[in-house]
Amino acid sequence: AQRVTQPEKLLSVFKGAPVELKCNYSYSGSPELFWYVQYSRQRLQLLLRHISRESIKGFTADLNKGETSFHLKKPFAQEEDSAMYYCALSRGSYIPTFGRGTSLIVHP
Amino acid sequence: DADVTQTPRNRITKTGKRIMLECSQTKGHDRMYWYRQDPGLGLQLIYYSFDVKDINKGEISDGYSVSRQAQAKFSLSLESAIPNQTALYFCATSGTQGNEQFFGPGTRLTVL
């Protein structure tokens, strides 16, 4: 069975500090991994996916198959980054599995 | 812009009542999903549908049913609402070009 684990429910940092939101997965095949973000009172939206290897809003995430991780990183957090972040895994049949989410709070 | 919409946005109801939440999309996507979001539990998949004649149970389908009336419409029903179904419900779609999910704005349901 596929599983996504986000070990931190809450991550609190100060503006300008580095941020790392952890995501570990278990899946026997080749995963497709995503990070979604939900700002206050807004719908969930895609932040980035591992196959595109992009940097979105300063965030990056690298798939580490050896450690089965897909951690989300940003070198300098901004207050507007405060949101709920979900890691998600999709397999070929298009049925996604979401982690329980990490709430990021960036203090001024 | 193509979108995913949900009605109602907020609903308060009583235990035992039947409730229907509706989802419509103009994205032209075949795949549609219903999730519930609870604090600390993240998103849990209730039902999903890959086309009009396809309905599948997700992780937590007990107490829920769905109807795919058309490619663009996917409704979620609570036949007899109970308080632990109080949650935020999201509809989502995905297309054939990848597994990205496009979410609706959510329906906040409170069962008293």
PDB file of N, CA, C and O in Angstrom, chain B residues 10-84:
ATOM      1  N   ASN B  10     -21.355  26.648   2.520  1.00  0.00           N
ATOM      2  CA  ASN B  10     -21.517  26.369   3.947  1.00  0.00           C
ATOM      3  C   ASN B  10     -22.887  25.758   4.166  1.00  0.00           C
ATOM      4  O   ASN B  10     -23.850  26.159   3.530  1.00  0.00           O
ATOM      5  N   ARG B  11     -22.944  24.782   5.096  1.00  0.00           N
ATOM      6  CA  ARG B  11     -24.227  24.176   5.400  1.00  0.00           C
ATOM      7  C   ARG B  11     -24.219  23.698   6.844  1.00  0.00           C
ATOM      8  O   ARG B  11     -23.263  23.053   7.290  1.00  0.00           O
ATOM      9  N   ILE B  12     -25.290  24.054   7.544  1.00  0.00           N
ATOM     10  CA  ILE B  12     -25.482  23.532   8.900  1.00  0.00           C
ATOM     11  C   ILE B  12     -26.737  22.684   8.854  1.00  0.00           C
ATOM     12  O   ILE B  12     -27.781  23.139   8.364  1.00  0.00           O
ATOM     13  N   THR B  13     -26.638  21.477   9.376  1.00  0.00           N
ATOM     14  CA  THR B  13     -27.793  20.592   9.350  1.00  0.00           C
ATOM     15  C   THR B  13     -27.876  19.818  10.661  1.00  0.00           C
ATOM     16  O   THR B  13     -27.016  19.936  11.537  1.00  0.00           O
ATOM     17  N   LYS B  14     -28.925  19.016  10.775  1.00  0.00           N
ATOM     18  CA  LYS B  14     -29.124  18.263  12.017  1.00  0.00           C
ATOM     19  C   LYS B  14     -28.881  16.776  11.782  1.00  0.00           C
ATOM     20  O   LYS B  14     -29.023  16.272  10.656  1.00  0.00           O
ATOM     21  N   THR B  15     -28.565  16.090  12.838  1.00  0.00           N
ATOM     22  CA  THR B  15     -28.361  14.641  12.781  1.00  0.00           C
ATOM     23  C   THR B  15     -29.570  13.958  12.166  1.00  0.00           C
ATOM     24  O   THR B  15     -30.721  14.275  12.504  1.00  0.00           O
ATOM     25  N   GLY B  16     -29.297  13.048  11.237  1.00  0.00           N
ATOM     26  CA  GLY B  16     -30.348  12.282  10.597  1.00  0.00           C
ATOM     27  C   GLY B  16     -30.848  12.854   9.284  1.00  0.00           C
ATOM     28  O   GLY B  16     -31.552  12.165   8.527  1.00  0.00           O
ATOM     29  N   LYS B  17     -30.508  14.082   8.982  1.00  0.00           N
ATOM     30  CA  LYS B  17     -30.953  14.719   7.739  1.00  0.00           C
ATOM     31  C   LYS B  17     -30.148  14.202   6.550  1.00  0.00           C
ATOM     32  O   LYS B  17     -28.985  13.830   6.669  1.00  0.00           O
ATOM     33  N   ARG B  18     -30.774  14.220   5.375  1.00  0.00           N
ATOM     34  CA  ARG B  18     -30.075  13.885   4.136  1.00  0.00           C
ATOM     35  C   ARG B  18     -29.530  15.165   3.532  1.00  0.00           C
ATOM     36  O   ARG B  18     -30.240  16.164   3.424  1.00  0.00           O
ATOM     37  N   ILE B  19     -28.272  15.100   3.130  1.00  0.00           N
ATOM     38  CA  ILE B  19     -27.602  16.281   2.588  1.00  0.00           C
ATOM     39  C   ILE B  19     -26.952  15.933   1.260  1.00  0.00           C
ATOM     40  O   ILE B  19     -26.393  14.843   1.105  1.00  0.00           O
ATOM     41  N   MET B  20     -27.024  16.839   0.301  1.00  0.00           N
ATOM     42  CA  MET B  20     -26.312  16.652  -0.957  1.00  0.00           C
ATOM     43  C   MET B  20     -25.383  17.820  -1.191  1.00  0.00           C
ATOM     44  O   MET B  20     -25.786  18.983  -1.094  1.00  0.00           O
ATOM     45  N   LEU B  21     -24.155  17.508  -1.497  1.00  0.00           N
ATOM     46  CA  LEU B  21     -23.162  18.510  -1.881  1.00  0.00           C
ATOM     47  C   LEU B  21     -22.891  18.340  -3.370  1.00  0.00           C
ATOM     48  O   LEU B  21     -22.701  17.223  -3.841  1.00  0.00           O
ATOM     49  N   GLU B  22     -22.845  19.460  -4.071  1.00  0.00           N
ATOM     50  CA  GLU B  22     -22.704  19.376  -5.519  1.00  0.00           C
ATOM     51  C   GLU B  22     -21.382  19.957  -5.999  1.00  0.00           C
ATOM     52  O   GLU B  22     -20.859  20.909  -5.433  1.00  0.00           O
ATOM     53  N   CYS B  23     -20.885  19.369  -7.057  1.00  0.00           N
ATOM     54  CA  CYS B  23     -19.634  19.803  -7.659  1.00  0.00           C
ATOM     55  C   CYS B  23     -19.826  19.878  -9.163  1.00  0.00           C
ATOM     56  O   CYS B  23     -20.331  18.927  -9.773  1.00  0.00           O
ATOM     57  N   SER B  24     -19.413  20.993  -9.744  1.00  0.00           N
ATOM     58  CA  SER B  24     -19.454  21.162 -11.194  1.00  0.00           C
ATOM     59  C   SER B  24     -18.092  21.637 -11.676  1.00  0.00           C
ATOM     60  O   SER B  24     -17.396  22.369 -10.975  1.00  0.00           O
ATOM     61  N   GLN B  25     -17.739  21.245 -12.892  1.00  0.00           N
ATOM     62  CA  GLN B  25     -16.467  21.687 -13.438  1.00  0.00           C
ATOM     63  C   GLN B  25     -16.597  22.009 -14.918  1.00  0.00           C
ATOM     64  O   GLN B  25     -17.395  21.397 -15.630  1.00  0.00           O
ATOM     65  N   THR B  26     -15.843  23.001 -15.301  1.00  0.00           N
ATOM     66  CA  THR B  26     -15.801  23.408 -16.705  1.00  0.00           C
ATOM     67  C   THR B  26     -14.430  23.164 -17.301  1.00  0.00           C
ATOM     68  O   THR B  26     -14.045  23.781 -18.288  1.00  0.00           O
ATOM     69  N   LYS B  27     -13.683  22.279 -16.676  1.00  0.00           N
ATOM     70  CA  LYS B  27     -12.329  21.973 -17.150  1.00  0.00           C
ATOM     71  C   LYS B  27     -12.308  20.894 -18.231  1.00  0.00           C
ATOM     72  O   LYS B  27     -11.268  20.646 -18.834  1.00  0.00           O
ATOM     73  N   GLY B  28     -13.433  20.221 -18.402  1.00  0.00           N
ATOM     74  CA  GLY B  28     -13.469  19.145 -19.388  1.00  0.00           C
ATOM     75  C   GLY B  28     -12.743  17.895 -18.941  1.00  0.00           C
ATOM     76  O   GLY B  28     -12.383  17.048 -19.763  1.00  0.00           O
ATOM     77  N   HIS B  29     -12.532  17.764 -17.640  1.00  0.00           N
ATOM     78  CA  HIS B  29     -11.819  16.604 -17.108  1.00  0.00           C
ATOM     79  C   HIS B  29     -12.766  15.418 -16.917  1.00  0.00           C
ATOM     80  O   HIS B  29     -13.928  15.583 -16.558  1.00  0.00           O
ATOM     81  N   ASP B  30     -12.212  14.228 -17.129  1.00  0.00           N
ATOM     82  CA  ASP B  30     -13.013  13.024 -16.904  1.00  0.00           C
ATOM     83  C   ASP B  30     -13.000  12.580 -15.451  1.00  0.00           C
ATOM     84  O   ASP B  30     -13.954  12.010 -14.958  1.00  0.00           O
ATOM     85  N   ARG B  31     -11.898  12.815 -14.765  1.00  0.00           N
ATOM     86  CA  ARG B  31     -11.741  12.269 -13.421  1.00  0.00           C
ATOM     87  C   ARG B  31     -12.202  13.278 -12.376  1.00  0.00           C
ATOM     88  O   ARG B  31     -11.781  14.433 -12.389  1.00  0.00           O
ATOM     89  N   MET B  32     -13.042  12.805 -11.462  1.00  0.00           N
ATOM     90  CA  MET B  32     -13.526  13.660 -10.383  1.00  0.00           C
ATOM     91  C   MET B  32     -13.436  12.917  -9.060  1.00  0.00           C
ATOM     92  O   MET B  32     -13.545  11.688  -9.020  1.00  0.00           O
ATOM     93  N   TYR B  33     -13.235  13.684  -7.984  1.00  0.00           N
ATOM     94  CA  TYR B  33     -12.953  13.115  -6.669  1.00  0.00           C
ATOM     95  C   TYR B  33     -13.684  13.906  -5.588  1.00  0.00           C
ATOM     96  O   TYR B  33     -13.872  15.106  -5.722  1.00  0.00           O
ATOM     97  N   TRP B  34     -14.019  13.221  -4.507  1.00  0.00           N
ATOM     98  CA  TRP B  34     -14.515  13.872  -3.300  1.00  0.00           C
ATOM     99  C   TRP B  34     -13.601  13.523  -2.137  1.00  0.00           C
ATOM    100  O   TRP B  34     -13.286  12.352  -1.907  1.00  0.00           O
ATOM    101  N   TYR B  35     -13.187  14.576  -1.394  1.00  0.00           N
ATOM    102  CA  TYR B  35     -12.353  14.416  -0.211  1.00  0.00           C
ATOM    103  C   TYR B  35     -13.020  15.091   0.972  1.00  0.00           C
ATOM    104  O   TYR B  35     -13.788  16.028   0.808  1.00  0.00           O
ATOM    105  N   ARG B  36     -12.654  14.620   2.170  1.00  0.00           N
ATOM    106  CA  ARG B  36     -12.967  15.403   3.350  1.00  0.00           C
ATOM    107  C   ARG B  36     -11.654  15.776   4.032  1.00  0.00           C
ATOM    108  O   ARG B  36     -10.671  15.033   3.991  1.00  0.00           O
ATOM    109  N   GLN B  37     -11.667  16.964   4.618  1.00  0.00           N
ATOM    110  CA  GLN B  37     -10.483  17.490   5.290  1.00  0.00           C
ATOM    111  C   GLN B  37     -10.825  17.716   6.747  1.00  0.00           C
ATOM    112  O   GLN B  37     -11.777  18.434   7.066  1.00  0.00           O
ATOM    113  N   ASP B  38     -10.069  17.089   7.621  1.00  0.00           N
ATOM    114  CA  ASP B  38     -10.221  17.263   9.052  1.00  0.00           C
ATOM    115  C   ASP B  38      -8.887  17.704   9.626  1.00  0.00           C
ATOM    116  O   ASP B  38      -7.835  17.213   9.196  1.00  0.00           O
ATOM    117  N   PRO B  39      -8.906  18.597  10.589  1.00  0.00           N
ATOM    118  CA  PRO B  39      -7.647  19.039  11.210  1.00  0.00           C
ATOM    119  C   PRO B  39      -6.841  17.855  11.727  1.00  0.00           C
ATOM    120  O   PRO B  39      -7.364  17.003  12.438  1.00  0.00           O
ATOM    121  N   GLY B  40      -5.584  17.804  11.354  1.00  0.00           N
ATOM    122  CA  GLY B  40      -4.716  16.727  11.821  1.00  0.00           C
ATOM    123  C   GLY B  40      -4.817  15.442  11.033  1.00  0.00           C
ATOM    124  O   GLY B  40      -3.963  14.562  11.181  1.00  0.00           O
ATOM    125  N   LEU B  41      -5.828  15.330  10.204  1.00  0.00           N
ATOM    126  CA  LEU B  41      -5.991  14.103   9.411  1.00  0.00           C
ATOM    127  C   LEU B  41      -5.728  14.335   7.933  1.00  0.00           C
ATOM    128  O   LEU B  41      -5.695  13.393   7.144  1.00  0.00           O
ATOM    129  N   GLY B  42      -5.606  15.574   7.549  1.00  0.00           N
ATOM    130  CA  GLY B  42      -5.335  15.860   6.151  1.00  0.00           C
ATOM    131  C   GLY B  42      -6.533  15.594   5.269  1.00  0.00           C
ATOM    132  O   GLY B  42      -7.682  15.749   5.684  1.00  0.00           O
ATOM    133  N   LEU B  43      -6.254  15.168   4.057  1.00  0.00           N
ATOM    134  CA  LEU B  43      -7.289  14.885   3.070  1.00  0.00           C
ATOM    135  C   LEU B  43      -7.514  13.391   2.967  1.00  0.00           C
ATOM    136  O   LEU B  43      -6.565  12.626   2.783  1.00  0.00           O
ATOM    137  N   GLN B  44      -8.762  12.992   3.059  1.00  0.00           N
ATOM    138  CA  GLN B  44      -9.099  11.580   2.907  1.00  0.00           C
ATOM    139  C   GLN B  44     -10.062  11.436   1.736  1.00  0.00           C
ATOM    140  O   GLN B  44     -11.047  12.169   1.634  1.00  0.00           O
ATOM    141  N   LEU B  45      -9.788  10.474   0.890  1.00  0.00           N
ATOM    142  CA  LEU B  45     -10.579  10.256  -0.312  1.00  0.00           C
ATOM    143  C   LEU B  45     -11.861   9.503   0.027  1.00  0.00           C
ATOM    144  O   LEU B  45     -11.815   8.430   0.643  1.00  0.00           O
ATOM    145  N   ILE B  46     -12.997  10.053  -0.384  1.00  0.00           N
ATOM    146  CA  ILE B  46     -14.287   9.435  -0.094  1.00  0.00           C
ATOM    147  C   ILE B  46     -14.742   8.561  -1.274  1.00  0.00           C
ATOM    148  O   ILE B  46     -15.020   7.377  -1.118  1.00  0.00           O
ATOM    149  N   TYR B  47     -14.843   9.172  -2.442  1.00  0.00           N
ATOM    150  CA  TYR B  47     -15.217   8.484  -3.678  1.00  0.00           C
ATOM    151  C   TYR B  47     -14.473   9.147  -4.839  1.00  0.00           C
ATOM    152  O   TYR B  47     -14.083  10.306  -4.763  1.00  0.00           O
ATOM    153  N   TYR B  48     -14.351   8.376  -5.932  1.00  0.00           N
ATOM    154  CA  TYR B  48     -13.812   8.951  -7.150  1.00  0.00           C
ATOM    155  C   TYR B  48     -14.480   8.318  -8.354  1.00  0.00           C
ATOM    156  O   TYR B  48     -15.037   7.207  -8.277  1.00  0.00           O
ATOM    157  N   SER B  49     -14.387   9.039  -9.466  1.00  0.00           N
ATOM    158  CA  SER B  49     -15.062   8.605 -10.685  1.00  0.00           C
ATOM    159  C   SER B  49     -14.180   8.966 -11.870  1.00  0.00           C
ATOM    160  O   SER B  49     -13.745  10.112 -11.990  1.00  0.00           O
ATOM    161  N   PHE B  50     -13.937   8.003 -12.740  1.00  0.00           N
ATOM    162  CA  PHE B  50     -13.080   8.259 -13.885  1.00  0.00           C
ATOM    163  C   PHE B  50     -13.870   8.557 -15.159  1.00  0.00           C
ATOM    164  O   PHE B  50     -13.303   8.998 -16.153  1.00  0.00           O
ATOM    165  N   ASP B  51     -15.149   8.255 -15.162  1.00  0.00           N
ATOM    166  CA  ASP B  51     -16.047   8.733 -16.209  1.00  0.00           C
ATOM    167  C   ASP B  51     -17.468   8.559 -15.711  1.00  0.00           C
ATOM    168  O   ASP B  51     -17.689   8.107 -14.586  1.00  0.00           O
ATOM    169  N   VAL B  52     -18.430   8.890 -16.536  1.00  0.00           N
ATOM    170  CA  VAL B  52     -19.826   8.946 -16.096  1.00  0.00           C
ATOM    171  C   VAL B  52     -20.324   7.604 -15.566  1.00  0.00           C
ATOM    172  O   VAL B  52     -21.094   7.556 -14.617  1.00  0.00           O
ATOM    173  N   LYS B  53     -19.839   6.513 -16.108  1.00  0.00           N
ATOM    174  CA  LYS B  53     -20.340   5.201 -15.674  1.00  0.00           C
ATOM    175  C   LYS B  53     -19.432   4.524 -14.657  1.00  0.00           C
ATOM    176  O   LYS B  53     -19.606   3.329 -14.352  1.00  0.00           O
ATOM    177  N   ASP B  54     -18.485   5.255 -14.152  1.00  0.00           N
ATOM    178  CA  ASP B  54     -17.483   4.666 -13.254  1.00  0.00           C
ATOM    179  C   ASP B  54     -17.539   5.333 -11.886  1.00  0.00           C
ATOM    180  O   ASP B  54     -17.366   6.548 -11.778  1.00  0.00           O
ATOM    181  N   ILE B  55     -17.820   4.555 -10.836  1.00  0.00           N
ATOM    182  CA  ILE B  55     -17.853   5.065  -9.464  1.00  0.00           C
ATOM    183  C   ILE B  55     -17.025   4.112  -8.605  1.00  0.00           C
ATOM    184  O   ILE B  55     -17.213   2.879  -8.698  1.00  0.00           O
ATOM    185  N   ASN B  56     -16.158   4.679  -7.771  1.00  0.00           N
ATOM    186  CA  ASN B  56     -15.295   3.842  -6.943  1.00  0.00           C
ATOM    187  C   ASN B  56     -15.223   4.387  -5.535  1.00  0.00           C
ATOM    188  O   ASN B  56     -15.174   5.607  -5.337  1.00  0.00           O
ATOM    189  N   LYS B  57     -15.172   3.471  -4.571  1.00  0.00           N
ATOM    190  CA  LYS B  57     -15.036   3.882  -3.177  1.00  0.00           C
ATOM    191  C   LYS B  57     -13.596   4.260  -2.878  1.00  0.00           C
ATOM    192  O   LYS B  57     -12.663   3.647  -3.385  1.00  0.00           O
ATOM    193  N   GLY B  58     -13.475   5.257  -2.013  1.00  0.00           N
ATOM    194  CA  GLY B  58     -12.168   5.638  -1.525  1.00  0.00           C
ATOM    195  C   GLY B  58     -11.924   5.062  -0.146  1.00  0.00           C
ATOM    196  O   GLY B  58     -12.494   4.037   0.224  1.00  0.00           O
ATOM    197  N   GLU B  59     -11.082   5.768   0.618  1.00  0.00           N
ATOM    198  CA  GLU B  59     -10.687   5.261   1.939  1.00  0.00           C
ATOM    199  C   GLU B  59     -11.825   5.263   2.946  1.00  0.00           C
ATOM    200  O   GLU B  59     -11.876   4.420   3.850  1.00  0.00           O
ATOM    201  N   ILE B  60     -12.733   6.230   2.846  1.00  0.00           N
ATOM    202  CA  ILE B  60     -13.711   6.446   3.909  1.00  0.00           C
ATOM    203  C   ILE B  60     -15.109   6.621   3.336  1.00  0.00           C
ATOM    204  O   ILE B  60     -15.783   7.596   3.617  1.00  0.00           O
ATOM    205  N   SER B  61     -15.599   5.676   2.559  1.00  0.00           N
ATOM    206  CA  SER B  61     -16.881   5.823   1.862  1.00  0.00           C
ATOM    207  C   SER B  61     -18.102   5.529   2.738  1.00  0.00           C
ATOM    208  O   SER B  61     -19.220   5.895   2.365  1.00  0.00           O
ATOM    209  N   ASP B  62     -17.915   4.882   3.872  1.00  0.00           N
ATOM    210  CA  ASP B  62     -19.081   4.533   4.701  1.00  0.00           C
ATOM    211  C   ASP B  62     -19.846   5.779   5.123  1.00  0.00           C
ATOM    212  O   ASP B  62     -19.271   6.739   5.636  1.00  0.00           O
ATOM    213  N   GLY B  63     -21.166   5.742   4.938  1.00  0.00           N
ATOM    214  CA  GLY B  63     -22.012   6.865   5.302  1.00  0.00           C
ATOM    215  C   GLY B  63     -22.198   7.879   4.189  1.00  0.00           C
ATOM    216  O   GLY B  63     -22.931   8.856   4.355  1.00  0.00           O
ATOM    217  N   TYR B  64     -21.531   7.636   3.054  1.00  0.00           N
ATOM    218  CA  TYR B  64     -21.606   8.541   1.898  1.00  0.00           C
ATOM    219  C   TYR B  64     -22.024   7.782   0.650  1.00  0.00           C
ATOM    220  O   TYR B  64     -21.803   6.578   0.543  1.00  0.00           O
ATOM    221  N   SER B  65     -22.615   8.509  -0.297  1.00  0.00           N
ATOM    222  CA  SER B  65     -22.864   7.969  -1.628  1.00  0.00           C
ATOM    223  C   SER B  65     -22.626   9.082  -2.630  1.00  0.00           C
ATOM    224  O   SER B  65     -22.577  10.261  -2.264  1.00  0.00           O
ATOM    225  N   VAL B  66     -22.435   8.707  -3.889  1.00  0.00           N
ATOM    226  CA  VAL B  66     -22.175   9.706  -4.923  1.00  0.00           C
ATOM    227  C   VAL B  66     -22.996   9.410  -6.153  1.00  0.00           C
ATOM    228  O   VAL B  66     -23.501   8.301  -6.356  1.00  0.00           O
ATOM    229  N   SER B  67     -23.096  10.443  -6.999  1.00  0.00           N
ATOM    230  CA  SER B  67     -23.770  10.312  -8.278  1.00  0.00           C
ATOM    231  C   SER B  67     -23.002  11.128  -9.305  1.00  0.00           C
ATOM    232  O   SER B  67     -22.698  12.294  -9.064  1.00  0.00           O
ATOM    233  N   ARG B  68     -22.692  10.508 -10.435  1.00  0.00           N
ATOM    234  CA  ARG B  68     -22.007  11.220 -11.521  1.00  0.00           C
ATOM    235  C   ARG B  68     -23.061  11.438 -12.603  1.00  0.00           C
ATOM    236  O   ARG B  68     -23.287  10.614 -13.480  1.00  0.00           O
ATOM    237  N   GLN B  69     -23.684  12.602 -12.542  1.00  0.00           N
ATOM    238  CA  GLN B  69     -24.832  12.864 -13.412  1.00  0.00           C
ATOM    239  C   GLN B  69     -24.407  13.161 -14.852  1.00  0.00           C
ATOM    240  O   GLN B  69     -25.169  12.966 -15.800  1.00  0.00           O
ATOM    241  N   ALA B  70     -23.219  13.679 -14.992  1.00  0.00           N
ATOM    242  CA  ALA B  70     -22.686  14.045 -16.304  1.00  0.00           C
ATOM    243  C   ALA B  70     -21.182  14.168 -16.134  1.00  0.00           C
ATOM    244  O   ALA B  70     -20.666  14.111 -15.014  1.00  0.00           O
ATOM    245  N   GLN B  71     -20.479  14.337 -17.238  1.00  0.00           N
ATOM    246  CA  GLN B  71     -19.033  14.479 -17.132  1.00  0.00           C
ATOM    247  C   GLN B  71     -18.671  15.631 -16.206  1.00  0.00           C
ATOM    248  O   GLN B  71     -17.696  15.577 -15.464  1.00  0.00           O
ATOM    249  N   ALA B  72     -19.509  16.677 -16.212  1.00  0.00           N
ATOM    250  CA  ALA B  72     -19.164  17.888 -15.474  1.00  0.00           C
ATOM    251  C   ALA B  72     -19.703  17.925 -14.056  1.00  0.00           C
ATOM    252  O   ALA B  72     -19.424  18.873 -13.328  1.00  0.00           O
ATOM    253  N   LYS B  73     -20.477  16.945 -13.641  1.00  0.00           N
ATOM    254  CA  LYS B  73     -21.146  17.027 -12.341  1.00  0.00           C
ATOM    255  C   LYS B  73     -20.947  15.755 -11.528  1.00  0.00           C
ATOM    256  O   LYS B  73     -21.153  14.643 -12.021  1.00  0.00           O
ATOM    257  N   PHE B  74     -20.611  15.968 -10.247  1.00  0.00           N
ATOM    258  CA  PHE B  74     -20.337  14.849  -9.357  1.00  0.00           C
ATOM    259  C   PHE B  74     -20.844  15.248  -7.990  1.00  0.00           C
ATOM    260  O   PHE B  74     -20.298  16.147  -7.356  1.00  0.00           O
ATOM    261  N   SER B  75     -21.910  14.583  -7.516  1.00  0.00           N
ATOM    262  CA  SER B  75     -22.555  14.964  -6.263  1.00  0.00           C
ATOM    263  C   SER B  75     -22.230  13.975  -5.161  1.00  0.00           C
ATOM    264  O   SER B  75     -22.148  12.764  -5.407  1.00  0.00           O
ATOM    265  N   LEU B  76     -22.117  14.499  -3.961  1.00  0.00           N
ATOM    266  CA  LEU B  76     -21.860  13.679  -2.772  1.00  0.00           C
ATOM    267  C   LEU B  76     -23.066  13.786  -1.860  1.00  0.00           C
ATOM    268  O   LEU B  76     -23.524  14.894  -1.572  1.00  0.00           O
ATOM    269  N   SER B  77     -23.572  12.635  -1.405  1.00  0.00           N
ATOM    270  CA  SER B  77     -24.721  12.631  -0.500  1.00  0.00           C
ATOM    271  C   SER B  77     -24.376  11.979   0.826  1.00  0.00           C
ATOM    272  O   SER B  77     -23.636  10.993   0.874  1.00  0.00           O
ATOM    273  N   LEU B  78     -24.932  12.575   1.868  1.00  0.00           N
ATOM    274  CA  LEU B  78     -24.899  11.964   3.193  1.00  0.00           C
ATOM    275  C   LEU B  78     -26.336  11.550   3.472  1.00  0.00           C
ATOM    276  O   LEU B  78     -27.218  12.401   3.613  1.00  0.00           O
ATOM    277  N   GLU B  79     -26.588  10.245   3.477  1.00  0.00           N
ATOM    278  CA  GLU B  79     -27.968   9.766   3.568  1.00  0.00           C
ATOM    279  C   GLU B  79     -28.605  10.111   4.900  1.00  0.00           C
ATOM    280  O   GLU B  79     -29.779  10.446   4.979  1.00  0.00           O
ATOM    281  N   SER B  80     -27.834  10.013   5.963  1.00  0.00           N
ATOM    282  CA  SER B  80     -28.324  10.324   7.301  1.00  0.00           C
ATOM    283  C   SER B  80     -27.147  10.913   8.071  1.00  0.00           C
ATOM    284  O   SER B  80     -26.333  10.177   8.636  1.00  0.00           O
ATOM    285  N   ALA B  81     -27.070  12.224   8.050  1.00  0.00           N
ATOM    286  CA  ALA B  81     -25.884  12.890   8.582  1.00  0.00           C
ATOM    287  C   ALA B  81     -25.703  12.633  10.087  1.00  0.00           C
ATOM    288  O   ALA B  81     -26.678  12.552  10.848  1.00  0.00           O
ATOM    289  N   ILE B  82     -24.445  12.518  10.468  1.00  0.00           N
ATOM    290  CA  ILE B  82     -24.094  12.366  11.891  1.00  0.00           C
ATOM    291  C   ILE B  82     -23.016  13.395  12.238  1.00  0.00           C
ATOM    292  O   ILE B  82     -22.289  13.865  11.342  1.00  0.00           O
ATOM    293  N   PRO B  83     -22.909  13.759  13.515  1.00  0.00           N
ATOM    294  CA  PRO B  83     -21.964  14.830  13.895  1.00  0.00           C
ATOM    295  C   PRO B  83     -20.516  14.596  13.473  1.00  0.00           C
ATOM    296  O   PRO B  83     -19.817  15.569  13.165  1.00  0.00           O
ATOM    297  N   ASN B  84     -20.048  13.345  13.431  1.00  0.00           N
ATOM    298  CA  ASN B  84     -18.639  13.178  13.062  1.00  0.00           C
ATOM    299  C   ASN B  84     -18.399  13.310  11.562  1.00  0.00           C
ATOM    300  O   ASN B  84     -17.280  13.132  11.081  1.00  0.00           O
TER     301      ASN B  84
END
